[in-house]
XYZ file of C-alpha atoms in Angstrom:
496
model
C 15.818 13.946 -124.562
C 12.800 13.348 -122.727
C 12.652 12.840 -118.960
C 10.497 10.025 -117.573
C 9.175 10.834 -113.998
C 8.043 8.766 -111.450
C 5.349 9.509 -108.581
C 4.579 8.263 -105.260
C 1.470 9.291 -102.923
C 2.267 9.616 -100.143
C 1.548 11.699 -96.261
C 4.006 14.018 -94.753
C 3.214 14.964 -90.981
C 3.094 19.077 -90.912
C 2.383 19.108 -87.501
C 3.601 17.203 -84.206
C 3.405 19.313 -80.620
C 2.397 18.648 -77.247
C 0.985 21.736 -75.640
C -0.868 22.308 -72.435
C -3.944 24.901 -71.954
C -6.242 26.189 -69.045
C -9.756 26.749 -68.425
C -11.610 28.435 -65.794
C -14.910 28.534 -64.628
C -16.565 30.090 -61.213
C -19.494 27.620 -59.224
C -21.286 28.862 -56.409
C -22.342 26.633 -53.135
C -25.895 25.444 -53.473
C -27.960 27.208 -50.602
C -28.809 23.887 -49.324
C -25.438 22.981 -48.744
C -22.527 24.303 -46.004
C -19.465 27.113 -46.488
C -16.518 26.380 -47.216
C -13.640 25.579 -44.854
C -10.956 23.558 -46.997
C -10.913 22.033 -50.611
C -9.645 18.376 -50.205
C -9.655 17.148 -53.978
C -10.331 18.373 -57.649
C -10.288 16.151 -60.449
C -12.193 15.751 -63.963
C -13.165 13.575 -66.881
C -12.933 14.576 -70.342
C -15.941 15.048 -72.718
C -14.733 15.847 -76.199
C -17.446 17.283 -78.773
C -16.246 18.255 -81.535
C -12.833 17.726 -83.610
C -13.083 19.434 -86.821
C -9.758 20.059 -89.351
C -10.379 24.351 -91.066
C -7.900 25.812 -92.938
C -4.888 26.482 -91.494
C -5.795 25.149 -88.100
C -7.854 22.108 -85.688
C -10.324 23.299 -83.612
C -11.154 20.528 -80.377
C -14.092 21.458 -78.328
C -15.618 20.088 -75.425
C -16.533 19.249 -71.811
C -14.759 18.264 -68.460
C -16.896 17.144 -65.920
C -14.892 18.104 -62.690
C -15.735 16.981 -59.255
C -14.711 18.877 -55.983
C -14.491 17.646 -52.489
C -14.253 20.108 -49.970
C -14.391 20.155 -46.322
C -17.261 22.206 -44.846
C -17.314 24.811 -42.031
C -18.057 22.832 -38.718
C -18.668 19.319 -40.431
C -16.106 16.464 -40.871
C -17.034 14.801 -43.694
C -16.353 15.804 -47.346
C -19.360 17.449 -49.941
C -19.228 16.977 -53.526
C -19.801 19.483 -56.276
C -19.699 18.687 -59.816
C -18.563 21.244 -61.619
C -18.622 21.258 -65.931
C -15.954 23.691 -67.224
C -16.364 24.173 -71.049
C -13.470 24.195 -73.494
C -12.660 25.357 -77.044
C -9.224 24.663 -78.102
C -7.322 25.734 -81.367
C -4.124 24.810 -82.936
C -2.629 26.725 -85.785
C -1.364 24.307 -88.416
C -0.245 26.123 -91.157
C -0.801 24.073 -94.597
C -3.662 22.247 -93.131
C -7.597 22.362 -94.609
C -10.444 19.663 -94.956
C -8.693 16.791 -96.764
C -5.884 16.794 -94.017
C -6.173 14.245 -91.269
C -5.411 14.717 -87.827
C -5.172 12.850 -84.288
C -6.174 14.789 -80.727
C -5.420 13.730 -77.785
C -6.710 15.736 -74.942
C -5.669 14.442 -71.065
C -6.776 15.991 -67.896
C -3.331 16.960 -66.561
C -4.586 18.925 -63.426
C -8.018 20.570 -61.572
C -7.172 23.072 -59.172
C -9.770 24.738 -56.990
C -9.583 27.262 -54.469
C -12.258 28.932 -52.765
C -12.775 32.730 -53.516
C -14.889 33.112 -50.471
C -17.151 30.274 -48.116
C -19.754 30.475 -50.714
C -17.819 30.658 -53.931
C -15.015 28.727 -55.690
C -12.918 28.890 -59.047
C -11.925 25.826 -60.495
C -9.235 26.122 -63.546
C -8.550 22.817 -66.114
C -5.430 22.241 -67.141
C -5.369 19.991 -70.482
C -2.505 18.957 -72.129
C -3.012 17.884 -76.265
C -1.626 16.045 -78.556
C -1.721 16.731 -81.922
C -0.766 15.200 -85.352
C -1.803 16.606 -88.460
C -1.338 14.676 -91.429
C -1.199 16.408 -95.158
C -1.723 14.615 -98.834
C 1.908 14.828 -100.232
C 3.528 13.118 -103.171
C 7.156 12.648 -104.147
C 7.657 13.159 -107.755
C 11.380 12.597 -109.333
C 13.010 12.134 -112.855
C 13.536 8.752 -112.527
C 15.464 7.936 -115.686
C 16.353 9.594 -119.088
C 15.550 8.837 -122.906
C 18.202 10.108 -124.684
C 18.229 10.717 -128.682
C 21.576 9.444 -129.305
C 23.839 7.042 -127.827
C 26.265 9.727 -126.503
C 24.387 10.504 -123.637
C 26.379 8.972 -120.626
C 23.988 8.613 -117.085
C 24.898 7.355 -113.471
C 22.064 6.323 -111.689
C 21.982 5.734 -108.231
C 18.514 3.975 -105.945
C 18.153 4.354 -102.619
C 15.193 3.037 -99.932
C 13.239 5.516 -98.859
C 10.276 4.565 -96.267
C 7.360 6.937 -96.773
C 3.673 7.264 -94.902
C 1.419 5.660 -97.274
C -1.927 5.615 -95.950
C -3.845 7.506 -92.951
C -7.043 6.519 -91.973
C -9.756 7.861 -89.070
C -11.609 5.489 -87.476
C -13.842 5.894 -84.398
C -15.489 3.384 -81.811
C -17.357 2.685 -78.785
C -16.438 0.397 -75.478
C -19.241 -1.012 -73.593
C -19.327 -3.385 -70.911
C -21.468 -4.162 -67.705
C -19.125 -5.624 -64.165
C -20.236 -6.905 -61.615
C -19.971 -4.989 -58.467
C -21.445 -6.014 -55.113
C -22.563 -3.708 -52.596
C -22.756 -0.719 -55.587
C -25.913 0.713 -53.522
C -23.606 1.768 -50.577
C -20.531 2.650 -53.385
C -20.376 6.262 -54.519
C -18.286 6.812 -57.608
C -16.082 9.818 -57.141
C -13.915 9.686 -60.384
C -12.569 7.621 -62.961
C -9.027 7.677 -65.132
C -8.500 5.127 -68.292
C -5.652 4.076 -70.113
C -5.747 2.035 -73.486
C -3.434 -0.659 -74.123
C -3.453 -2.505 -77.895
C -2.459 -6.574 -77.737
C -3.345 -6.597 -81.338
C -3.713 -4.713 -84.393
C -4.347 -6.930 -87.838
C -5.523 -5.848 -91.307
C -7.169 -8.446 -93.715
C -8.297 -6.135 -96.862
C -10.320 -3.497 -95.879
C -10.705 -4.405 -92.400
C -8.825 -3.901 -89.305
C -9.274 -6.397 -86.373
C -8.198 -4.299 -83.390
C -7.626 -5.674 -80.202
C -6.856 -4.637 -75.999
C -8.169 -3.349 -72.872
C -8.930 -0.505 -70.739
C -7.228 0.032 -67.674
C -9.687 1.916 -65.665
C -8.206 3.203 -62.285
C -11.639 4.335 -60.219
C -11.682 6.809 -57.093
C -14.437 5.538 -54.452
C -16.304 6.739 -51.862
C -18.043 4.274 -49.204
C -21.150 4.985 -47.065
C -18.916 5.797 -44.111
C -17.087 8.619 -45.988
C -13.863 6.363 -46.533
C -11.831 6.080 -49.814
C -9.891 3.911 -51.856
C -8.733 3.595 -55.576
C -10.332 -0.032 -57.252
C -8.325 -0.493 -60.465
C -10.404 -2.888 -63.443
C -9.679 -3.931 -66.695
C -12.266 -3.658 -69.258
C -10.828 -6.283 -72.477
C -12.558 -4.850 -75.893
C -12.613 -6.568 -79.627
C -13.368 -4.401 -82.662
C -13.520 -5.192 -85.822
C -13.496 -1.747 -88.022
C -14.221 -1.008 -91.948
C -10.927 0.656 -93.008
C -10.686 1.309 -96.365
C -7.324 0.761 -98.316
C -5.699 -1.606 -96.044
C -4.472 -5.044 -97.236
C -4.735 -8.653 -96.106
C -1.519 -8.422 -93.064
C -0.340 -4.986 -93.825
C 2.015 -3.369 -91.862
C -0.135 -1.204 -89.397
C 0.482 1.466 -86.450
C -2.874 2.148 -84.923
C -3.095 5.349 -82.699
C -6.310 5.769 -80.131
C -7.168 7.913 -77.783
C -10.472 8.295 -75.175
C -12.929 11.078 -76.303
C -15.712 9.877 -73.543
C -15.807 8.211 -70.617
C -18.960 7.400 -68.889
C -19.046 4.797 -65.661
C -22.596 4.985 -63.984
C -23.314 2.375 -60.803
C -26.250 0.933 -60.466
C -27.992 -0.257 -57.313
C -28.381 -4.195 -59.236
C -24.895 -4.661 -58.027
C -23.409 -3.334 -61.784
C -21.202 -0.727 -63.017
C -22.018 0.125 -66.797
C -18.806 1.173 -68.668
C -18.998 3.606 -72.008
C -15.991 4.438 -73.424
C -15.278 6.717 -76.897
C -12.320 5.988 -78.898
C -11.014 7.773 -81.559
C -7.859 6.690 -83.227
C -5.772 6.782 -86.538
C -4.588 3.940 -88.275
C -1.155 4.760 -90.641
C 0.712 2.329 -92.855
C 4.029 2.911 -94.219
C 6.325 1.536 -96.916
C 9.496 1.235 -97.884
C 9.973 2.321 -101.530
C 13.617 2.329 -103.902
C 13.841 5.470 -105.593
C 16.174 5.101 -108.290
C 17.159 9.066 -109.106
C 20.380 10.598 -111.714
C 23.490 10.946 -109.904
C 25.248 12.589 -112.617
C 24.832 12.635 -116.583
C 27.073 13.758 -120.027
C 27.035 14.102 -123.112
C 30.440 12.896 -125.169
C 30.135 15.000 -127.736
C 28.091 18.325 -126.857
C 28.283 20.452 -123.891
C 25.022 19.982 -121.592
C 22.210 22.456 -119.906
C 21.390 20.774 -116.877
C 18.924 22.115 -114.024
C 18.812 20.566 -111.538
C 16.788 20.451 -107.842
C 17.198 19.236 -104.265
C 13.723 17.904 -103.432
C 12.442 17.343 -100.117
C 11.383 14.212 -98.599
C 9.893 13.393 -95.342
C 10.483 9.408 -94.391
C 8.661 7.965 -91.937
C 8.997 4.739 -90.152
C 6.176 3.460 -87.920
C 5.858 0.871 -84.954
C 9.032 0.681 -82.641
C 7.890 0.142 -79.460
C 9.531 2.056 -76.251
C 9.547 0.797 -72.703
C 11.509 2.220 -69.894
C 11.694 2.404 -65.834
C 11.919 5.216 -64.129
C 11.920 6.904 -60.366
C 11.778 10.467 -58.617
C 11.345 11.524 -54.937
C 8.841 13.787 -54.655
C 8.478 16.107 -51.732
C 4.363 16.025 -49.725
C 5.856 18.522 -47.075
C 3.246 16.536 -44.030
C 3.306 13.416 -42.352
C 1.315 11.142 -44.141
C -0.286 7.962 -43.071
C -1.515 6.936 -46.265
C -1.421 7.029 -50.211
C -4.848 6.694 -51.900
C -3.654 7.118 -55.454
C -0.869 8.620 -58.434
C -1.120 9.134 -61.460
C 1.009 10.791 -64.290
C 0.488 12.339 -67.952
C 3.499 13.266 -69.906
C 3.374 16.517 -71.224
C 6.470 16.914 -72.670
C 9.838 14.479 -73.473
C 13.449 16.191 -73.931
C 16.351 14.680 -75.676
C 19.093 15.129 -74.468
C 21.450 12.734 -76.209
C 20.760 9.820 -78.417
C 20.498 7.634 -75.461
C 18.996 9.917 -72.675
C 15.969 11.478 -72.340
C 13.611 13.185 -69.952
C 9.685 12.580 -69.546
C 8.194 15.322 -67.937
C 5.028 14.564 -66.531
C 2.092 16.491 -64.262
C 2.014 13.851 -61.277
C -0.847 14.228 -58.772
C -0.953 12.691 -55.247
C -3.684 11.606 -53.749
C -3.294 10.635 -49.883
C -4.340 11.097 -45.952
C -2.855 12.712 -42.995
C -2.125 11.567 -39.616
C -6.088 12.996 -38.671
C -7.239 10.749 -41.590
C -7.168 14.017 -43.609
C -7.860 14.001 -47.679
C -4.975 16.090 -48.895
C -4.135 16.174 -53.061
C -0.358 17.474 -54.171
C 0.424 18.214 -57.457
C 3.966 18.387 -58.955
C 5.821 18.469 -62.529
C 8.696 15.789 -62.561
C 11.176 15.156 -64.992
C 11.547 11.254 -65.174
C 14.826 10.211 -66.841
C 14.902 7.124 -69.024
C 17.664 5.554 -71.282
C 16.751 5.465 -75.598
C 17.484 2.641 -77.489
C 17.340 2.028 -81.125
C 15.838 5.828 -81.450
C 17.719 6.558 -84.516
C 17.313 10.313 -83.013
C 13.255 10.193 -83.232
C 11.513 11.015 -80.168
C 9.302 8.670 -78.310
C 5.443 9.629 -78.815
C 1.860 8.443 -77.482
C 3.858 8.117 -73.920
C 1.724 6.473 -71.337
C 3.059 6.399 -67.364
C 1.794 3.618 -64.937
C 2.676 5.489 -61.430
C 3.901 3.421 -58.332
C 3.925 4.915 -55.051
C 6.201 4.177 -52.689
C 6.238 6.049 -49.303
C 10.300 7.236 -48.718
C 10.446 8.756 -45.056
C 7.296 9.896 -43.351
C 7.078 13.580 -45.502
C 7.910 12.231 -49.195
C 7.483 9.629 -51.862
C 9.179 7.585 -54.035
C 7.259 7.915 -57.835
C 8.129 4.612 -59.694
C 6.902 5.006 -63.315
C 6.210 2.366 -65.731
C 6.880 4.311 -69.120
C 5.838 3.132 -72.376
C 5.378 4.509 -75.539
C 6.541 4.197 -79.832
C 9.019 5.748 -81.754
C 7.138 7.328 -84.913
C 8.536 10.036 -86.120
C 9.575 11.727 -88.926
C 13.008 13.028 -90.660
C 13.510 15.094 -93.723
C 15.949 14.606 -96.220
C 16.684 16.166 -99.930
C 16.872 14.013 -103.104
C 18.380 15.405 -106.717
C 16.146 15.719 -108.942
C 16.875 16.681 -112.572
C 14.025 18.892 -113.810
C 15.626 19.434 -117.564
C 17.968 18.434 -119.653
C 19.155 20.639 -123.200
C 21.749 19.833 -125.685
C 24.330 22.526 -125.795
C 27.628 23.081 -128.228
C 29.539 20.622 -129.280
C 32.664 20.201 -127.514
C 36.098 21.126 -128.920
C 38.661 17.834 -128.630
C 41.478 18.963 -126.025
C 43.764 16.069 -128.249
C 42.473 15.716 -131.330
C 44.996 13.351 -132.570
C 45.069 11.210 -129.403
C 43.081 7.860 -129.281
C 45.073 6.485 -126.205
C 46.073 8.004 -122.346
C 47.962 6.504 -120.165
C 47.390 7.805 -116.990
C 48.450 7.204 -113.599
C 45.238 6.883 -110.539
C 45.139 7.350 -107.106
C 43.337 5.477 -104.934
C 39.853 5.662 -104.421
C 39.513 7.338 -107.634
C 36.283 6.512 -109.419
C 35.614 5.546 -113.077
C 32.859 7.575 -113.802
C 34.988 11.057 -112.655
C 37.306 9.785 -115.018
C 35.026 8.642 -117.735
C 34.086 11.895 -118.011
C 36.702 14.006 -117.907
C 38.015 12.734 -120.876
C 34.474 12.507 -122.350
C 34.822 8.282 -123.095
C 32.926 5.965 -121.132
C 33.198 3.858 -117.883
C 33.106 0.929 -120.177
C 35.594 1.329 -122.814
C 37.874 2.098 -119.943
C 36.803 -0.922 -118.446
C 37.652 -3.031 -121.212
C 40.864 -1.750 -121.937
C 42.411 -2.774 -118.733
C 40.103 -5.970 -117.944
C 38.762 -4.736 -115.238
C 35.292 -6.678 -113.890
C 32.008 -5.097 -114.927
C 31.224 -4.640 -111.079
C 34.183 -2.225 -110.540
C 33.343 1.562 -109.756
C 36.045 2.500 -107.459
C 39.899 2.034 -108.380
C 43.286 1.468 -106.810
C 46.618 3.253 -107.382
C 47.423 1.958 -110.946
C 48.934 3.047 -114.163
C 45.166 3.476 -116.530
C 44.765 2.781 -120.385
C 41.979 5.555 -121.532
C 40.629 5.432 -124.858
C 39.574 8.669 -126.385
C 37.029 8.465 -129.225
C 37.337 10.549 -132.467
């Protein structure tokens, strides 16, 4: 009897996690410039260097450029320090090594500074990183079964199975020049971006990728005041991805590396921005695999195996609203800016979740005061069409709302896409031998009349008395179709 296999390539994910990490670093006050009384504000822009998959782990490397605003002794305006704090970051991914692809992406949840003493202060980083490590797998499965005789009796059964198919790395640049008057009084404190894909279209080897940036900027005017200037930045990219076909399903996963937003004094802010992304495809793929198998004259050595299989189905989209109070503890007169990064989603049923996010506050008090609060929330938000997969790549678009003169209402815009995976087994029949040959129970018997129960099936009964499903179909005219019977009195021919 020979076996014929089939075999599917395919990608399983072997690693999915959201973690958060901290780095410090200690500046010191330039002589030229004041002690410290207060730190005001911390915030920083990622700078990633290097993203390299090793054996058995992903090593992400880089640079946040912080900046600090502090108040100084006997002055009221604010200074500025910039501040780089280097990072080296590495996740253990067991399995992983060269050929394995991955996706980082690494968000500046949090800068805290705090002055050690008027000339000194530590400033810590907190990241948070998400990584996806994707492994060369392939699903291999008896398929079907050449026997040597006609005796051999098999039940075959297919089922769809939706597998990764391809992963891809692609990498790309923004760049744009906006106009912006008066930029020679302007003083560009920080800068935040969010990307948003309107389109995502393959045509054989090539991916036509578009969207925008949302870039959320913190500035400073020449009399010291400050506001938040949100701009969208649209981009068009046209990559060289090979593999992909002409309008193949696509999910295409990006993420900011770089961010660079200089002003210049012609009235122009030049915008760099380095993206990094993934593009996967999936497919949906009937496995046809043996259910069950005898032989009607010889006993049988069957092995058999439950094989795993990771499915994976790409490209839901998830949208939710969401609000929490959040506690500032002063009287405040107003709110400069909020923003949120998830860092973390529990499920807690099939329709409810929780987003938990690092939310920082940026605002002034009644003596016109810069004051920063930073707070984890847990946002809750209704599932829908989940099918038990968490939400991933979970972007928040924070609302403030003042509620009362000490706290604030946080509406959050949540979006995101379920793409996950699930595992599952498969049987899988490895080997097949020819064994004795059976002894008749009723030798002298050709016909049984026997009575069924309901919900009996053919096959169980086919082979029990070693005949097959369609002798027993044609001796009570039943319809080729049927595979399940009802209570009835059954005509079973034996063979001799």
């Amino acid at each position: 009897m020979e076996l014929i296999r089939n075999s599917i390539a395919c990608y399983d994910i072997i690693l999915d996690k959201v973690s958060t990490y901290e780095e410090s670093t200690d500046a010191i006050v330039p002589d030229t410039y004041p002690d410290i009384a207060r730190i005001a504000y911390a915030d920083g822009i990622i700078n990633m260097k290097e993203e390299s998959v090793q054996n058995d782990r992903i090593l992400v490397s880089g640079t946040v450029n912080t900046t600090v605003l502090y108040q100084p002794e006997g002055e009221t305006g604010l200074r500025r320090l910039d501040v780089p704090v280097s990072f080296a970051y590495i996740e253990e991914v067991r399995g992983c090594n060269s050929e394995s692809k991955c996706f980082v992406r690494c968000t500046v949840t949090a800068v805290k500074a705090h002055a050690v003493n008027s000339r000194k202060m530590s400033v810590t980083v907190k990241l948070c990183f998400e990584v996806t490590a994707y492994q060369q797998s392939e699903l291999c499965h008896t398929q079907s079964i050449q026997p040597a005789d006609e005796q051999l009796e098999v039940l075959y059964q297919t089922e769809d199975i939706n597998l990764l198919k391809k992963v891809r790395n692609c990498e790309f640049t923004i760049l744009d020049d906006l106009d912006w008057k008066h930029s020679e009084d302007l003083e560009l404190l920080h800068t935040d971006c969010m990307l948003k894909q309107t389109e995502a279209r393959s045509n054989n080897g090539r991916l036509l990728l578009r969207g925008e940036a949302l870039m959320q900027m913190l500035m400073r005017d020449d009399t010291g005041a400050i506001e938040q200037v949100t701009k969208t930045v649209p981009f068009t990219q046209m990559l060289d991805i090979d593999g992909i076909l002409e309008d193949e399903k696509i999910e295409v996963r990006l993420a900011v590396c770089s961010l660079d937003c200089i002003l210049a004094p012609d009235d122009m802010l030049s915008v760099g921005i380095g993206v990094r992304g993934i593009v996967l495809t999936d497919e949906m793929y009937t496995v046809q695999t043996i259910r069950d198998l005898y032989e009607r004259k010889h006993e049988l050595g069957v092995q058999i195996k439950q094989l795993p299989v990771q499915t994976c189905k790409l490209g839901e989209r998830f949208s939710a609203d969401s609000s929490e109070n959040m506690p500032i503890g002063m009287k405040v007169m107003q709110y400069l800016r909020g923003k949120a990064v998830c860092t973390g989603v529990q499920i807690e049923s099939p329709e409810q979740a929780r987003i938990k996010a690092e939310v920082d506050v940026l605002y002034l008090d009644e003596e016109n005061s810069l004051f920063q609060t930073h707070r984890i929330i847990h946002f809750p938000v209704k599932l829908s069409n989940s099918d038990g997969i968490s939400p991933s790549d979970i972007q928040i678009g924070l609302t403030l709302n003042p509620s009362g003169e000490d706290s604030i209402n946080l509406y959050g815009a949540i979006n995101g896409v379920y793409c996950g995976k699930k595992n599952k087994t498969i049987q899988d029949i490895t080997a097949v031998n020819l064994g004795e040959k059976r002894e008749k129970s009723m030798p002298d018997v050709t016909l049984v009349l026997r009575r069924v129960d309901e919900g009996e099936q053919i096959w169980d009964i086919a082979r029990q008395y070693a005949t097959t499903m369609k002798a027993i179909k044609s001796a009570n005219n039943l319809p080729e179709d049927t595979k399940v019977l009802r209570e009835q009195m059954l005509l079973i021919p034996l063979e001799q």
